[in-house]
Amino acid sequence: MLASVATWIGLARLRASIGRPAAIGTVALTLLVPLGTNTAEGVGEITRPFTVGERLTYEVSWLNLTAAIAVMEVAPTEERGGTASLARLIGTAQSTPIITKFFPVDNRVESELDLETLTPEHLTFRRREGKKKEDIEYTFHQKEGTVTAVRGGMTESVSIPAGTHDIISCLYYTRAVLPPKPGASLKMNVYHDKKNRPVEVRVEGIETLEGGWGKAETVRVRVIMPFHGLFMNKGDIHVWVTNDERKTPVRMKAKVVLGAIVADLVDGWSGVSSVKPGF
């Protein structure tokens, strides 16, 4: 298979795909934030569906080839005097041996999240893709409406809307506030790669989905992105999260130039509720 022309083309595309910072947030599935203020139909008080200690592992496949393993974790961190408690959101993505032979990927994103507002305070991204090595750091000043970015030895300050998220915090925020009701939507602003990027999330329907976790009732969410983002997708992204109090992302699918990229939960599903008999 690897000798075929189609596969070589696919690997070239995949190289661009799994090497994206957003791909890490994506592998744990989902995304987003506001163009001024966050809006979501039926949104009420924020309740956290995740807990410190949650660890989700995903297998990322393309054309039936396992391309990468991604892990999303909520880890504890020390409180800072006088501030709300924080948690560390850690996302890692590593290419599998067969892909590593052609284009090794070993990326790590770490975000400090305010557990009261579910907005980020600080993000570091360690990118290791092929021969490329890059370290990026963002410090969010939510009250001042700015973000300080350090990249390639250069420091710059950019204005951001209130409540702006990074490529990982958006996932956890969406899990907390988006109602599992068909037709519900959420608009957000994500600061990524030197730009404020508007993203909209819509609930399309309720589905029973089967995978390594068994069968579970899930909420199918469509992520509308007006730019190439997760996995260098050609268009919108679909994400399936469990229709329960945990709202665990179990699958993500994005169309690419050749085929589609699919991320499936393979470990950490102890909190996924199975469908009741006769559903």
mmCIF file of N, CA, C and O in Angstrom, residues 196-233:
data_model
loop_
_atom_site.group_PDB
_atom_site.id
_atom_site.type_symbol
_atom_site.label_atom_id
_atom_site.label_comp_id
_atom_site.label_asym_id
_atom_site.label_seq_id
_atom_site.Cartn_x
_atom_site.Cartn_y
_atom_site.Cartn_z
ATOM 1 N N ASN A 196 -7.236 36.240 15.554
ATOM 2 C CA ASN A 196 -8.507 35.909 16.192
ATOM 3 C C ASN A 196 -9.354 35.198 15.145
ATOM 4 O O ASN A 196 -9.574 35.735 14.056
ATOM 5 N N ARG A 197 -9.826 34.001 15.478
ATOM 6 C CA ARG A 197 -10.534 33.187 14.497
ATOM 7 C C ARG A 197 -11.947 32.855 14.989
ATOM 8 O O ARG A 197 -12.112 32.151 15.985
ATOM 9 N N PRO A 198 -12.965 33.354 14.297
ATOM 10 C CA PRO A 198 -14.353 33.062 14.692
ATOM 11 C C PRO A 198 -14.738 31.632 14.333
ATOM 12 O O PRO A 198 -14.414 31.147 13.251
ATOM 13 N N VAL A 199 -15.396 30.973 15.241
ATOM 14 C CA VAL A 199 -15.851 29.600 15.025
ATOM 15 C C VAL A 199 -17.272 29.465 15.551
ATOM 16 O O VAL A 199 -17.616 30.052 16.573
ATOM 17 N N GLU A 200 -18.089 28.723 14.842
ATOM 18 C CA GLU A 200 -19.459 28.462 15.287
ATOM 19 C C GLU A 200 -19.672 26.960 15.430
ATOM 20 O O GLU A 200 -19.192 26.172 14.614
ATOM 21 N N VAL A 201 -20.375 26.578 16.476
ATOM 22 C CA VAL A 201 -20.699 25.172 16.721
ATOM 23 C C VAL A 201 -22.210 25.003 16.727
ATOM 24 O O VAL A 201 -22.926 25.782 17.355
ATOM 25 N N ARG A 202 -22.706 23.998 16.026
ATOM 26 C CA ARG A 202 -24.136 23.738 15.980
ATOM 27 C C ARG A 202 -24.429 22.282 16.311
ATOM 28 O O ARG A 202 -23.719 21.379 15.873
ATOM 29 N N VAL A 203 -25.488 22.082 17.072
ATOM 30 C CA VAL A 203 -25.945 20.725 17.369
ATOM 31 C C VAL A 203 -26.867 20.282 16.242
ATOM 32 O O VAL A 203 -27.896 20.912 15.992
ATOM 33 N N GLU A 204 -26.508 19.194 15.561
ATOM 34 C CA GLU A 204 -27.293 18.716 14.424
ATOM 35 C C GLU A 204 -28.309 17.648 14.800
ATOM 36 O O GLU A 204 -29.384 17.567 14.203
ATOM 37 N N GLY A 205 -27.979 16.806 15.757
ATOM 38 C CA GLY A 205 -28.923 15.744 16.099
ATOM 39 C C GLY A 205 -28.379 14.800 17.157
ATOM 40 O O GLY A 205 -27.257 14.945 17.634
ATOM 41 N N ILE A 206 -29.202 13.833 17.512
ATOM 42 C CA ILE A 206 -28.847 12.808 18.496
ATOM 43 C C ILE A 206 -28.694 11.480 17.757
ATOM 44 O O ILE A 206 -29.571 11.090 16.983
ATOM 45 N N GLU A 207 -27.583 10.769 17.991
ATOM 46 C CA GLU A 207 -27.321 9.511 17.308
ATOM 47 C C GLU A 207 -26.797 8.458 18.285
ATOM 48 O O GLU A 207 -26.139 8.800 19.267
ATOM 49 N N THR A 208 -27.077 7.197 17.966
ATOM 50 C CA THR A 208 -26.443 6.108 18.688
ATOM 51 C C THR A 208 -25.180 5.733 17.928
ATOM 52 O O THR A 208 -25.221 5.460 16.734
ATOM 53 N N LEU A 209 -24.062 5.771 18.622
ATOM 54 C CA LEU A 209 -22.768 5.533 17.987
ATOM 55 C C LEU A 209 -22.094 4.341 18.643
ATOM 56 O O LEU A 209 -22.162 4.166 19.861
ATOM 57 N N GLU A 210 -21.444 3.518 17.827
ATOM 58 C CA GLU A 210 -20.785 2.331 18.343
ATOM 59 C C GLU A 210 -19.285 2.400 18.086
ATOM 60 O O GLU A 210 -18.831 2.852 17.043
ATOM 61 N N GLY A 211 -18.508 1.976 19.085
ATOM 62 C CA GLY A 211 -17.056 1.974 18.959
ATOM 63 C C GLY A 211 -16.453 1.105 20.036
ATOM 64 O O GLY A 211 -17.123 0.233 20.599
ATOM 65 N N GLY A 212 -15.191 1.354 20.362
ATOM 66 C CA GLY A 212 -14.532 0.572 21.403
ATOM 67 C C GLY A 212 -15.205 0.713 22.747
ATOM 68 O O GLY A 212 -15.036 -0.117 23.638
ATOM 69 N N TRP A 213 -15.958 1.797 22.919
ATOM 70 C CA TRP A 213 -16.662 2.058 24.164
ATOM 71 C C TRP A 213 -17.990 1.312 24.238
ATOM 72 O O TRP A 213 -18.694 1.375 25.231
ATOM 73 N N GLY A 214 -18.360 0.575 23.169
ATOM 74 C CA GLY A 214 -19.658 -0.090 23.095
ATOM 75 C C GLY A 214 -20.617 0.778 22.313
ATOM 76 O O GLY A 214 -20.235 1.384 21.313
ATOM 77 N N LYS A 215 -21.875 0.869 22.765
ATOM 78 C CA LYS A 215 -22.856 1.750 22.133
ATOM 79 C C LYS A 215 -23.189 2.879 23.099
ATOM 80 O O LYS A 215 -23.353 2.659 24.290
ATOM 81 N N ALA A 216 -23.292 4.057 22.555
ATOM 82 C CA ALA A 216 -23.618 5.206 23.402
ATOM 83 C C ALA A 216 -24.487 6.187 22.634
ATOM 84 O O ALA A 216 -24.349 6.338 21.420
ATOM 85 N N GLU A 217 -25.384 6.828 23.345
ATOM 86 C CA GLU A 217 -26.170 7.892 22.735
ATOM 87 C C GLU A 217 -25.282 9.136 22.669
ATOM 88 O O GLU A 217 -24.706 9.560 23.677
ATOM 89 N N THR A 218 -25.167 9.709 21.490
ATOM 90 C CA THR A 218 -24.270 10.841 21.320
ATOM 91 C C THR A 218 -24.982 12.044 20.700
ATOM 92 O O THR A 218 -26.038 11.910 20.080
ATOM 93 N N VAL A 219 -24.357 13.192 20.877
ATOM 94 C CA VAL A 219 -24.825 14.428 20.271
ATOM 95 C C VAL A 219 -23.881 14.739 19.107
ATOM 96 O O VAL A 219 -22.674 14.848 19.299
ATOM 97 N N ARG A 220 -24.437 14.835 17.907
ATOM 98 C CA ARG A 220 -23.607 15.148 16.733
ATOM 99 C C ARG A 220 -23.508 16.660 16.584
ATOM 100 O O ARG A 220 -24.499 17.359 16.436
ATOM 101 N N VAL A 221 -22.280 17.144 16.639
ATOM 102 C CA VAL A 221 -22.018 18.579 16.591
ATOM 103 C C VAL A 221 -21.250 18.918 15.312
ATOM 104 O O VAL A 221 -20.304 18.226 14.933
ATOM 105 N N ARG A 222 -21.663 19.965 14.669
ATOM 106 C CA ARG A 222 -20.984 20.451 13.464
ATOM 107 C C ARG A 222 -20.206 21.714 13.799
ATOM 108 O O ARG A 222 -20.749 22.659 14.350
ATOM 109 N N VAL A 223 -18.932 21.698 13.497
ATOM 110 C CA VAL A 223 -18.073 22.843 13.760
ATOM 111 C C VAL A 223 -17.857 23.590 12.451
ATOM 112 O O VAL A 223 -17.285 23.055 11.504
ATOM 113 N N ILE A 224 -18.335 24.822 12.403
ATOM 114 C CA ILE A 224 -18.250 25.629 11.182
ATOM 115 C C ILE A 224 -17.033 26.538 11.289
ATOM 116 O O ILE A 224 -16.971 27.436 12.138
ATOM 117 N N MET A 225 -16.065 26.289 10.411
ATOM 118 C CA MET A 225 -14.809 27.028 10.470
ATOM 119 C C MET A 225 -14.568 27.752 9.147
ATOM 120 O O MET A 225 -14.453 27.111 8.108
ATOM 121 N N PRO A 226 -14.483 29.074 9.143
ATOM 122 C CA PRO A 226 -14.256 29.833 7.915
ATOM 123 C C PRO A 226 -12.787 29.886 7.522
ATOM 124 O O PRO A 226 -12.346 30.798 6.855
ATOM 125 N N PHE A 227 -12.025 28.889 7.964
ATOM 126 C CA PHE A 227 -10.602 28.841 7.631
ATOM 127 C C PHE A 227 -10.134 27.396 7.755
ATOM 128 O O PHE A 227 -10.776 26.574 8.395
ATOM 129 N N HIS A 228 -9.012 27.067 7.145
ATOM 130 C CA HIS A 228 -8.442 25.733 7.298
ATOM 131 C C HIS A 228 -7.948 25.608 8.729
ATOM 132 O O HIS A 228 -7.151 26.404 9.197
ATOM 133 N N GLY A 229 -8.407 24.591 9.413
ATOM 134 C CA GLY A 229 -8.019 24.438 10.806
ATOM 135 C C GLY A 229 -7.592 23.030 11.109
ATOM 136 O O GLY A 229 -6.592 22.552 10.607
ATOM 137 N N LEU A 230 -8.380 22.349 11.898
ATOM 138 C CA LEU A 230 -8.045 21.015 12.327
ATOM 139 C C LEU A 230 -7.784 20.115 11.128
ATOM 140 O O LEU A 230 -8.610 19.986 10.244
ATOM 141 N N PHE A 231 -6.642 19.506 11.109
ATOM 142 C CA PHE A 231 -6.280 18.550 10.066
ATOM 143 C C PHE A 231 -6.309 19.141 8.658
ATOM 144 O O PHE A 231 -6.498 18.426 7.702
ATOM 145 N N MET A 232 -6.142 20.453 8.522
ATOM 146 C CA MET A 232 -6.192 21.083 7.199
ATOM 147 C C MET A 232 -7.459 20.644 6.471
ATOM 148 O O MET A 232 -7.452 20.289 5.289
ATOM 149 N N ASN A 233 -8.547 20.642 7.206
ATOM 150 C CA ASN A 233 -9.815 20.181 6.659
ATOM 151 C C ASN A 233 -10.292 21.024 5.491
ATOM 152 O O ASN A 233 -9.993 22.208 5.386
#
